[in-house]
mmCIF file of C-alpha atoms in Angstrom:
data_model
loop_
_atom_site.group_PDB
_atom_site.id
_atom_site.type_symbol
_atom_site.label_atom_id
_atom_site.label_comp_id
_atom_site.label_asym_id
_atom_site.label_seq_id
_atom_site.Cartn_x
_atom_site.Cartn_y
_atom_site.Cartn_z
ATOM 1 C CA MET A 1 -18.256 2.692 50.503
ATOM 2 C CA THR A 2 -20.639 5.346 49.195
ATOM 3 C CA GLY A 3 -24.388 4.935 48.935
ATOM 4 C CA ASP A 4 -24.235 5.096 45.121
ATOM 5 C CA ASP A 5 -21.772 2.256 45.107
ATOM 6 C CA ILE A 6 -24.077 0.084 47.243
ATOM 7 C CA LEU A 7 -26.988 0.793 44.914
ATOM 8 C CA LEU A 8 -24.846 0.070 41.863
ATOM 9 C CA GLN A 9 -23.541 -3.196 43.337
ATOM 10 C CA ALA A 10 -27.029 -4.402 44.199
ATOM 11 C CA ARG A 11 -28.299 -3.514 40.718
ATOM 12 C CA LEU A 12 -25.336 -5.125 38.996
ATOM 13 C CA TRP A 13 -26.025 -8.263 40.980
ATOM 14 C CA TRP A 14 -29.646 -8.204 39.743
ATOM 15 C CA TRP A 15 -28.549 -7.749 36.134
ATOM 16 C CA GLN A 16 -25.985 -10.505 36.391
ATOM 17 C CA ARG A 17 -28.483 -12.894 37.952
ATOM 18 C CA THR A 18 -31.166 -12.097 35.387
ATOM 19 C CA SER A 19 -28.749 -12.409 32.445
ATOM 20 C CA ALA A 20 -27.528 -15.712 33.926
ATOM 21 C CA MET A 21 -31.082 -17.062 33.728
ATOM 22 C CA ALA A 22 -31.279 -16.035 30.076
ATOM 23 C CA LEU A 23 -27.846 -17.573 29.440
ATOM 24 C CA ALA A 24 -28.793 -20.873 31.071
ATOM 25 C CA PHE A 25 -31.600 -21.158 28.539
ATOM 26 C CA CYS A 26 -29.573 -19.805 25.593
ATOM 27 C CA VAL A 27 -26.547 -22.034 26.156
ATOM 28 C CA LEU A 28 -28.712 -25.172 26.224
ATOM 29 C CA VAL A 29 -30.479 -24.232 22.999
ATOM 30 C CA HIS A 30 -27.156 -23.197 21.438
ATOM 31 C CA LEU A 31 -25.587 -26.581 22.286
ATOM 32 C CA GLY A 32 -28.638 -28.296 20.823
ATOM 33 C CA VAL A 33 -28.263 -26.283 17.618
ATOM 34 C CA ILE A 34 -24.557 -27.169 17.352
ATOM 35 C CA ILE A 35 -25.159 -30.883 17.916
ATOM 36 C CA TYR A 36 -28.030 -30.870 15.421
ATOM 37 C CA ALA A 37 -25.971 -29.026 12.791
ATOM 38 C CA VAL A 38 -22.924 -31.284 13.194
ATOM 39 C CA HIS A 39 -25.005 -34.459 13.261
ATOM 40 C CA ALA A 40 -26.761 -33.545 10.086
ATOM 41 C CA GLY A 41 -23.388 -32.935 8.419
ATOM 42 C CA LEU A 42 -24.525 -29.655 6.948
ATOM 43 C CA SER A 43 -22.265 -27.557 4.748
ATOM 44 C CA ALA A 44 -21.708 -23.811 5.285
ATOM 45 C CA ALA A 45 -23.959 -23.051 2.334
ATOM 46 C CA SER A 46 -26.844 -25.168 3.614
ATOM 47 C CA LEU A 47 -26.426 -23.716 7.130
ATOM 48 C CA LEU A 48 -26.686 -20.204 5.746
ATOM 49 C CA GLY A 49 -29.630 -21.316 3.691
ATOM 50 C CA ARG A 50 -31.439 -22.156 6.901
ATOM 51 C CA THR A 51 -30.366 -19.124 8.934
ATOM 52 C CA ARG A 52 -30.849 -16.375 6.326
ATOM 53 C CA GLY A 53 -34.056 -14.528 6.875
ATOM 54 C CA ASN A 54 -34.899 -16.713 9.888
ATOM 55 C CA VAL A 55 -36.437 -14.235 12.349
ATOM 56 C CA VAL A 56 -36.606 -16.689 15.264
ATOM 57 C CA PHE A 57 -32.946 -17.627 14.825
ATOM 58 C CA GLY A 58 -31.987 -13.945 14.638
ATOM 59 C CA ALA A 59 -34.041 -12.971 17.696
ATOM 60 C CA PHE A 60 -32.675 -15.879 19.731
ATOM 61 C CA TYR A 61 -29.025 -15.102 18.995
ATOM 62 C CA THR A 62 -29.588 -11.375 19.556
ATOM 63 C CA LEU A 63 -30.898 -12.229 23.033
ATOM 64 C CA PHE A 64 -27.893 -14.520 23.546
ATOM 65 C CA VAL A 65 -25.435 -11.769 22.581
ATOM 66 C CA LEU A 66 -27.123 -9.181 24.798
ATOM 67 C CA ALA A 67 -27.197 -11.569 27.791
ATOM 68 C CA CYS A 68 -23.454 -12.237 27.297
ATOM 69 C CA ALA A 69 -22.763 -8.520 27.001
ATOM 70 C CA ILE A 70 -24.435 -7.930 30.365
ATOM 71 C CA HIS A 71 -23.228 -11.010 32.194
ATOM 72 C CA ALA A 72 -19.541 -11.335 31.313
ATOM 73 C CA PRO A 73 -18.378 -7.739 31.933
ATOM 74 C CA ILE A 74 -19.974 -7.662 35.402
ATOM 75 C CA GLY A 75 -18.154 -10.858 36.298
ATOM 76 C CA LEU A 76 -14.852 -9.575 34.935
ATOM 77 C CA MET A 77 -15.378 -6.332 36.829
ATOM 78 C CA ASN A 78 -15.734 -8.255 40.090
ATOM 79 C CA VAL A 79 -12.653 -10.331 39.331
ATOM 80 C CA ALA A 80 -10.581 -7.233 38.506
ATOM 81 C CA ARG A 81 -11.707 -5.451 41.661
ATOM 82 C CA GLU A 82 -11.286 -8.402 43.958
ATOM 83 C CA TRP A 83 -8.242 -10.214 42.620
ATOM 84 C CA LEU A 84 -6.284 -7.412 40.992
ATOM 85 C CA GLY A 85 -7.381 -4.665 43.370
ATOM 86 C CA TRP A 86 -8.225 -2.250 40.544
ATOM 87 C CA ARG A 87 -10.146 0.943 41.325
ATOM 88 C CA PRO A 88 -13.888 0.939 40.551
ATOM 89 C CA ARG A 89 -13.769 3.752 37.936
ATOM 90 C CA PRO A 90 -11.191 2.336 35.497
ATOM 91 C CA VAL A 91 -12.706 -1.116 35.986
ATOM 92 C CA GLY A 92 -16.111 0.310 35.077
ATOM 93 C CA TRP A 93 -14.781 1.828 31.860
ATOM 94 C CA LEU A 94 -12.986 -1.368 30.951
ATOM 95 C CA ALA A 95 -16.124 -3.424 31.570
ATOM 96 C CA ALA A 96 -18.168 -1.007 29.429
ATOM 97 C CA ALA A 97 -15.619 -1.329 26.601
ATOM 98 C CA PHE A 98 -15.730 -5.115 26.904
ATOM 99 C CA ALA A 99 -19.543 -5.084 26.836
ATOM 100 C CA LEU A 100 -19.467 -2.911 23.721
ATOM 101 C CA ALA A 101 -16.998 -5.288 22.055
ATOM 102 C CA ILE A 102 -19.279 -8.270 22.752
ATOM 103 C CA VAL A 103 -22.313 -6.395 21.419
ATOM 104 C CA VAL A 104 -20.533 -5.263 18.231
ATOM 105 C CA LEU A 105 -18.832 -8.581 17.468
ATOM 106 C CA GLY A 106 -21.846 -10.662 18.466
ATOM 107 C CA LEU A 107 -24.488 -8.673 16.603
ATOM 108 C CA ARG A 108 -22.185 -8.487 13.571
ATOM 109 C CA ALA A 109 -22.092 -12.284 13.560
ATOM 110 C CA VAL A 110 -25.882 -12.478 13.904
ATOM 111 C CA TYR A 111 -26.223 -9.979 11.052
ATOM 112 C CA GLY A 112 -23.774 -12.050 8.992
ATOM 113 C CA VAL A 113 -25.732 -15.308 9.207
ATOM 114 C CA VAL A 114 -29.270 -13.922 9.257
ATOM 115 C CA VAL A 115 -29.368 -10.802 7.111
ATOM 116 C CA ALA A 116 -26.286 -10.438 4.906
ATOM 117 C CA MET B 1 -2.481 -49.813 80.586
ATOM 118 C CA GLN B 2 -4.460 -46.719 79.653
ATOM 119 C CA SER B 3 -3.757 -45.470 76.146
ATOM 120 C CA LEU B 4 -2.379 -42.027 75.542
ATOM 121 C CA LEU B 5 -3.370 -39.306 73.148
ATOM 122 C CA THR B 6 -0.858 -36.904 71.618
ATOM 123 C CA ALA B 7 -2.276 -33.389 71.867
ATOM 124 C CA ARG B 8 -0.331 -30.632 70.114
ATOM 125 C CA ILE B 9 -1.691 -27.425 71.566
ATOM 126 C CA TRP B 10 -0.934 -23.925 70.320
ATOM 127 C CA ARG B 11 0.920 -21.872 72.936
ATOM 128 C CA GLY B 12 1.659 -18.152 72.825
ATOM 129 C CA GLY B 13 0.298 -15.403 70.583
ATOM 130 C CA SER B 14 0.134 -15.323 66.787
ATOM 131 C CA ASP B 15 3.880 -16.019 66.689
ATOM 132 C CA GLY B 16 3.563 -18.964 69.060
ATOM 133 C CA ALA B 17 4.041 -22.655 68.324
ATOM 134 C CA PHE B 18 2.536 -26.066 69.014
ATOM 135 C CA VAL B 19 3.596 -27.774 72.246
ATOM 136 C CA THR B 20 3.066 -31.509 72.579
ATOM 137 C CA TYR B 21 1.303 -33.059 75.588
ATOM 138 C CA GLU B 22 0.492 -36.678 76.356
ATOM 139 C CA VAL B 23 -3.083 -37.005 77.593
ATOM 140 C CA PRO B 24 -4.770 -40.178 78.882
ATOM 141 C CA ARG B 25 -7.568 -41.392 76.582
ATOM 142 C CA GLN B 26 -10.992 -41.826 78.062
ATOM 143 C CA ASP B 27 -14.348 -43.027 76.811
ATOM 144 C CA SER B 28 -16.563 -40.299 75.335
ATOM 145 C CA GLN B 29 -13.737 -37.809 75.754
ATOM 146 C CA THR B 30 -14.300 -34.468 74.062
ATOM 147 C CA VAL B 31 -11.637 -32.121 72.710
ATOM 148 C CA LEU B 32 -12.574 -29.688 75.456
ATOM 149 C CA ASP B 33 -11.955 -32.442 78.020
ATOM 150 C CA VAL B 34 -8.442 -32.841 76.597
ATOM 151 C CA VAL B 35 -7.674 -29.125 76.849
ATOM 152 C CA THR B 36 -9.117 -28.970 80.371
ATOM 153 C CA TRP B 37 -7.066 -31.975 81.457
ATOM 154 C CA VAL B 38 -3.865 -30.364 80.144
ATOM 155 C CA GLN B 39 -4.601 -27.155 82.022
ATOM 156 C CA ARG B 40 -5.502 -28.887 85.292
ATOM 157 C CA ALA B 41 -2.909 -31.622 85.287
ATOM 158 C CA LEU B 42 0.053 -30.326 83.311
ATOM 159 C CA ASP B 43 0.135 -26.568 82.819
ATOM 160 C CA PRO B 44 -2.224 -24.168 84.627
ATOM 161 C CA THR B 45 -1.010 -21.264 82.450
ATOM 162 C CA LEU B 46 -2.829 -22.653 79.382
ATOM 163 C CA ALA B 47 -5.458 -20.089 78.323
ATOM 164 C CA TYR B 48 -8.750 -21.139 76.697
ATOM 165 C CA ARG B 49 -12.432 -20.338 76.927
ATOM 166 C CA TYR B 50 -15.520 -22.327 77.734
ATOM 167 C CA ALA B 51 -18.670 -21.902 79.779
ATOM 168 C CA CYS B 52 -21.637 -24.238 79.315
ATOM 169 C CA ARG B 53 -19.931 -27.434 78.033
ATOM 170 C CA VAL B 54 -23.193 -28.485 76.346
ATOM 171 C CA GLY B 55 -23.157 -26.607 73.041
ATOM 172 C CA MET B 56 -25.209 -23.591 74.041
ATOM 173 C CA CYS B 57 -22.857 -20.736 74.839
ATOM 174 C CA GLY B 58 -20.606 -20.699 71.777
ATOM 175 C CA SER B 59 -17.398 -19.873 73.641
ATOM 176 C CA CYS B 60 -15.253 -22.999 73.212
ATOM 177 C CA ALA B 61 -14.679 -23.030 69.440
ATOM 178 C CA MET B 62 -11.107 -23.836 68.348
ATOM 179 C CA THR B 63 -9.286 -25.176 65.324
ATOM 180 C CA VAL B 64 -9.120 -28.949 65.708
ATOM 181 C CA ASN B 65 -6.915 -30.816 63.238
ATOM 182 C CA GLY B 66 -7.201 -27.892 60.854
ATOM 183 C CA ARG B 67 -10.975 -27.390 61.102
ATOM 184 C CA ALA B 68 -12.933 -24.953 63.228
ATOM 185 C CA ARG B 69 -15.164 -26.869 65.628
ATOM 186 C CA TRP B 70 -17.073 -26.471 68.893
ATOM 187 C CA THR B 71 -14.811 -28.444 71.195
ATOM 188 C CA CYS B 72 -17.346 -29.321 73.903
ATOM 189 C CA ARG B 73 -19.425 -31.374 71.475
ATOM 190 C CA THR B 74 -16.558 -32.788 69.448
ATOM 191 C CA HIS B 75 -15.554 -36.288 70.461
ATOM 192 C CA VAL B 76 -11.868 -37.151 70.212
ATOM 193 C CA GLU B 77 -12.761 -40.517 68.730
ATOM 194 C CA ARG B 78 -14.461 -38.860 65.765
ATOM 195 C CA VAL B 79 -11.747 -36.333 64.867
ATOM 196 C CA ALA B 80 -8.563 -38.114 65.929
ATOM 197 C CA PRO B 81 -8.858 -41.804 65.065
ATOM 198 C CA HIS B 82 -5.046 -42.137 65.106
ATOM 199 C CA GLY B 83 -4.688 -40.523 68.512
ATOM 200 C CA ILE B 84 -3.170 -37.218 67.359
ATOM 201 C CA LEU B 85 -4.934 -33.930 67.974
ATOM 202 C CA ASP B 86 -3.766 -30.505 66.801
ATOM 203 C CA ILE B 87 -5.609 -27.841 68.765
ATOM 204 C CA ALA B 88 -5.162 -24.199 67.739
ATOM 205 C CA PRO B 89 -7.063 -20.942 68.204
ATOM 206 C CA LEU B 90 -9.771 -19.989 65.682
ATOM 207 C CA ALA B 91 -8.489 -18.611 62.374
ATOM 208 C CA ASN B 92 -9.292 -15.111 61.048
ATOM 209 C CA LEU B 93 -9.226 -13.612 64.555
ATOM 210 C CA PRO B 94 -6.277 -12.088 66.457
ATOM 211 C CA VAL B 95 -4.803 -14.510 68.993
ATOM 212 C CA ILE B 96 -4.667 -13.154 72.546
ATOM 213 C CA LYS B 97 -2.916 -16.107 74.134
ATOM 214 C CA ASP B 98 -2.844 -19.844 73.476
ATOM 215 C CA LEU B 99 -6.364 -20.871 72.443
ATOM 216 C CA THR B 100 -8.120 -17.581 73.138
ATOM 217 C CA THR B 101 -8.842 -15.122 70.326
ATOM 218 C CA ASP B 102 -10.002 -11.528 70.387
ATOM 219 C CA MET B 103 -13.625 -11.788 69.208
ATOM 220 C CA ALA B 104 -14.183 -7.993 69.162
ATOM 221 C CA ASP B 105 -14.061 -7.709 65.337
ATOM 222 C CA PHE B 106 -16.458 -10.608 65.008
ATOM 223 C CA PHE B 107 -19.093 -9.059 67.266
ATOM 224 C CA ASP B 108 -18.493 -5.467 66.076
ATOM 225 C CA LYS B 109 -19.520 -6.695 62.644
ATOM 226 C CA TRP B 110 -22.887 -7.821 64.018
ATOM 227 C CA THR B 111 -23.405 -4.190 65.044
ATOM 228 C CA LYS B 112 -22.210 -2.957 61.622
ATOM 229 C CA ALA B 113 -24.702 -5.303 59.955
ATOM 230 C CA GLU B 114 -27.497 -3.655 62.019
ATOM 231 C CA GLY B 115 -27.956 -6.870 63.944
ATOM 232 C CA ARG B 116 -30.128 -5.149 66.569
ATOM 233 C CA PHE B 117 -33.912 -5.494 66.534
ATOM 234 C CA GLN B 118 -35.731 -2.202 66.173
ATOM 235 C CA GLY B 119 -39.452 -2.344 66.800
ATOM 236 C CA ALA B 120 -42.165 0.298 66.842
ATOM 237 C CA ALA B 121 -44.547 -1.259 69.360
ATOM 238 C CA THR B 122 -44.704 -0.182 72.990
ATOM 239 C CA ARG B 123 -45.291 -2.320 76.063
ATOM 240 C CA ARG B 124 -48.920 -1.196 76.097
ATOM 241 C CA GLN B 125 -49.602 -2.859 72.774
ATOM 242 C CA ASP B 126 -50.565 -6.483 72.336
ATOM 243 C CA PHE B 127 -48.065 -9.085 71.138
ATOM 244 C CA ALA B 128 -47.462 -9.158 67.406
ATOM 245 C CA ARG B 129 -49.055 -12.204 65.865
ATOM 246 C CA VAL B 130 -46.757 -13.975 63.431
ATOM 247 C CA ALA B 131 -48.106 -17.101 61.789
ATOM 248 C CA PRO B 132 -45.631 -19.963 62.414
ATOM 249 C CA ASP B 133 -46.016 -21.231 58.856
ATOM 250 C CA SER B 134 -45.575 -17.859 57.163
ATOM 251 C CA ARG B 135 -42.672 -17.633 54.693
ATOM 252 C CA GLN B 136 -40.856 -15.027 56.744
ATOM 253 C CA ARG B 137 -41.281 -16.805 60.068
ATOM 254 C CA ARG B 138 -39.914 -19.999 58.524
ATOM 255 C CA ALA B 139 -36.892 -18.087 57.194
ATOM 256 C CA VAL B 140 -36.249 -16.709 60.688
ATOM 257 C CA ASP B 141 -36.660 -20.149 62.292
ATOM 258 C CA ALA B 142 -34.086 -21.620 59.929
ATOM 259 C CA ALA B 143 -31.453 -19.056 60.886
ATOM 260 C CA ILE B 144 -32.171 -17.961 64.458
ATOM 261 C CA GLU B 145 -30.350 -20.626 66.486
ATOM 262 C CA CYS B 146 -26.874 -19.101 66.043
ATOM 263 C CA ILE B 147 -24.807 -19.335 69.229
ATOM 264 C CA GLY B 148 -22.130 -16.893 68.041
ATOM 265 C CA CYS B 149 -19.293 -19.390 68.290
ATOM 266 C CA GLY B 150 -17.337 -17.943 65.335
ATOM 267 C CA VAL B 151 -16.798 -21.293 63.581
ATOM 268 C CA CYS B 152 -18.302 -19.936 60.347
ATOM 269 C CA TYR B 153 -16.206 -16.773 60.542
ATOM 270 C CA ALA B 154 -13.008 -18.767 61.069
ATOM 271 C CA SER B 155 -13.910 -21.060 58.166
ATOM 272 C CA CYS B 156 -14.705 -18.286 55.671
ATOM 273 C CA ASP B 157 -12.131 -17.729 52.924
ATOM 274 C CA VAL B 158 -13.647 -14.347 52.056
ATOM 275 C CA VAL B 159 -13.072 -13.099 55.624
ATOM 276 C CA ASN B 160 -9.520 -14.360 55.264
ATOM 277 C CA TRP B 161 -8.732 -12.357 52.150
ATOM 278 C CA ARG B 162 -10.812 -9.265 52.852
ATOM 279 C CA PRO B 163 -10.842 -8.489 56.560
ATOM 280 C CA ASP B 164 -13.625 -5.888 56.239
ATOM 281 C CA PHE B 165 -16.137 -8.543 55.061
ATOM 282 C CA LEU B 166 -18.953 -8.719 57.603
ATOM 283 C CA GLY B 167 -18.839 -12.499 57.632
ATOM 284 C CA PRO B 168 -21.446 -15.278 57.706
ATOM 285 C CA ALA B 169 -22.672 -14.904 61.297
ATOM 286 C CA ALA B 170 -23.372 -11.154 61.138
ATOM 287 C CA LEU B 171 -25.099 -11.494 57.762
ATOM 288 C CA ASN B 172 -27.108 -14.477 59.017
ATOM 289 C CA ARG B 173 -28.253 -12.359 61.961
ATOM 290 C CA ALA B 174 -29.216 -9.512 59.616
ATOM 291 C CA TRP B 175 -31.224 -12.004 57.540
ATOM 292 C CA THR B 176 -33.306 -13.018 60.596
ATOM 293 C CA LEU B 177 -34.154 -9.356 61.172
ATOM 294 C CA VAL B 178 -34.907 -8.674 57.503
ATOM 295 C CA ASN B 179 -37.546 -11.393 57.872
ATOM 296 C CA ASP B 180 -38.837 -10.128 61.220
ATOM 297 C CA VAL B 181 -42.170 -8.522 60.392
ATOM 298 C CA ARG B 182 -42.043 -6.407 63.582
ATOM 299 C CA ASP B 183 -38.741 -4.757 62.696
ATOM 300 C CA ILE B 184 -38.814 -1.237 61.243
ATOM 301 C CA ALA B 185 -35.171 -0.760 60.170
ATOM 302 C CA LEU B 186 -35.277 -2.763 56.937
ATOM 303 C CA ARG B 187 -33.885 -0.119 54.579
ATOM 304 C CA GLN B 188 -31.100 0.879 56.940
ATOM 305 C CA ARG B 189 -30.156 -2.781 57.419
ATOM 306 C CA LEU B 190 -30.189 -3.583 53.721
ATOM 307 C CA ARG B 191 -27.834 -0.656 53.113
ATOM 308 C CA ALA B 192 -25.578 -1.949 55.891
ATOM 309 C CA VAL B 193 -25.334 -5.457 54.437
ATOM 310 C CA ALA B 194 -25.089 -4.583 50.725
ATOM 311 C CA GLY B 195 -21.927 -3.939 48.779
ATOM 312 C CA ASP B 196 -18.308 -4.969 48.901
ATOM 313 C CA ALA B 197 -17.942 -5.599 52.610
ATOM 314 C CA GLY B 198 -21.363 -7.214 52.774
ATOM 315 C CA CYS B 199 -23.372 -9.925 51.098
ATOM 316 C CA HIS B 200 -22.123 -9.157 47.576
ATOM 317 C CA SER B 201 -18.619 -10.320 48.488
ATOM 318 C CA CYS B 202 -19.770 -13.832 49.368
ATOM 319 C CA HIS B 203 -18.548 -16.413 46.860
ATOM 320 C CA THR B 204 -21.053 -19.045 47.952
ATOM 321 C CA GLN B 205 -18.249 -21.462 48.798
ATOM 322 C CA GLY B 206 -20.359 -22.773 51.643
ATOM 323 C CA SER B 207 -17.673 -23.475 54.252
ATOM 324 C CA CYS B 208 -19.804 -21.675 56.853
ATOM 325 C CA THR B 209 -22.776 -23.910 56.129
ATOM 326 C CA GLU B 210 -20.589 -27.013 55.984
ATOM 327 C CA ARG B 211 -19.031 -26.330 59.389
ATOM 328 C CA CYS B 212 -21.767 -24.615 61.396
ATOM 329 C CA PRO B 213 -22.171 -26.805 64.500
ATOM 330 C CA LYS B 214 -25.840 -25.827 64.717
ATOM 331 C CA ASN B 215 -26.420 -26.910 61.108
ATOM 332 C CA LEU B 216 -27.510 -23.446 60.061
ATOM 333 C CA ALA B 217 -27.031 -22.263 56.486
ATOM 334 C CA PRO B 218 -25.505 -18.777 56.462
ATOM 335 C CA THR B 219 -24.850 -19.292 52.736
ATOM 336 C CA SER B 220 -28.558 -19.305 51.996
ATOM 337 C CA ALA B 221 -29.143 -16.412 54.413
ATOM 338 C CA ILE B 222 -26.566 -14.402 52.426
ATOM 339 C CA ALA B 223 -28.188 -15.463 49.140
ATOM 340 C CA GLY B 224 -31.469 -14.183 50.579
ATOM 341 C CA LEU B 225 -29.857 -10.852 51.418
ATOM 342 C CA LYS B 226 -28.489 -10.558 47.866
ATOM 343 C CA ARG B 227 -31.975 -11.202 46.504
ATOM 344 C CA VAL B 228 -33.733 -8.749 48.799
ATOM 345 C CA THR B 229 -31.134 -5.966 48.362
ATOM 346 C CA ALA B 230 -31.286 -6.380 44.569
ATOM 347 C CA GLN B 231 -35.076 -6.207 44.577
ATOM 348 C CA ALA B 232 -34.935 -3.094 46.776
ATOM 349 C CA ALA B 233 -32.321 -1.504 44.508
ATOM 350 C CA MET B 234 -34.378 -2.139 41.356
ATOM 351 C CA ARG B 235 -37.395 -0.520 43.048
ATOM 352 C CA ARG B 236 -35.248 2.444 44.167
ATOM 353 C CA LYS B 237 -35.824 1.485 47.786
ATOM 354 C CA LEU B 238 -32.232 0.831 48.837
#
């Protein structure tokens, strides 16, 4: 294994660990939000009424999306390398594409409920 | 009448098979006692290893009823309540003959993990003073008592599916040196233990920690290595 690869692996581990900490927090809050919303029996219109223009809500879910976009592709990359035996380069590209998909889809959803 | 124990002992190389022996049961009998009795009383060609018989040397580890154990400190009563013992060589290592394995890979990996202390002091200098309650000294204390028996290595699923993985014992050794304030080869060692064949391959399954006869925790040593290598990498010091 090359030196660059060692450095990359160690950094990816750091990013995955750090994003996991953010996710642990985000998932708990997210579950709380879901339970609260369902309990209150809110309609789509009243939900949007609360989320539109809500900066805290927008910032929180942006953080959530970014943490997912970092965390999940690194994990999938490890799975593909270890279980499927794929080469590091194509796996890297695939993980980058997956990260981009999460960012685009996730931020689009945040935009949809907060701004649009 | 003295009761008998059925001992199925692995004979031959990796393509060998279990051979059944009837062994008299005795009080406080260990698995090593059983193997020794078979060799002395029934078949002197049975090959196995031991030295100290008191849990210090780390040479008598075998697979006992499917689990890697140190046989000199394993009582028959505890592992074979129904009087049947399957005794095989350690897993994840090439079998030489019967119960003996070739441990070369296992120990070569200690060298690959930079498991050798490298100091800068000479004999003319005073002893290094390391506070017993310092964080690093405590980390070393928790991991230093490894006897090199190979139980963790034989129990590790990651070693099983990727043979180049350095394994719990070598990484545990590296962790003691990473925490040794006198050692000067930190960067070199972190590079040796990082990456695919090193600490980053560990899945934290914990079989090594579960089965270590010395109750060490290679899993947490490896977690420590992941932490320290990541910190070094983020500071461009890896």
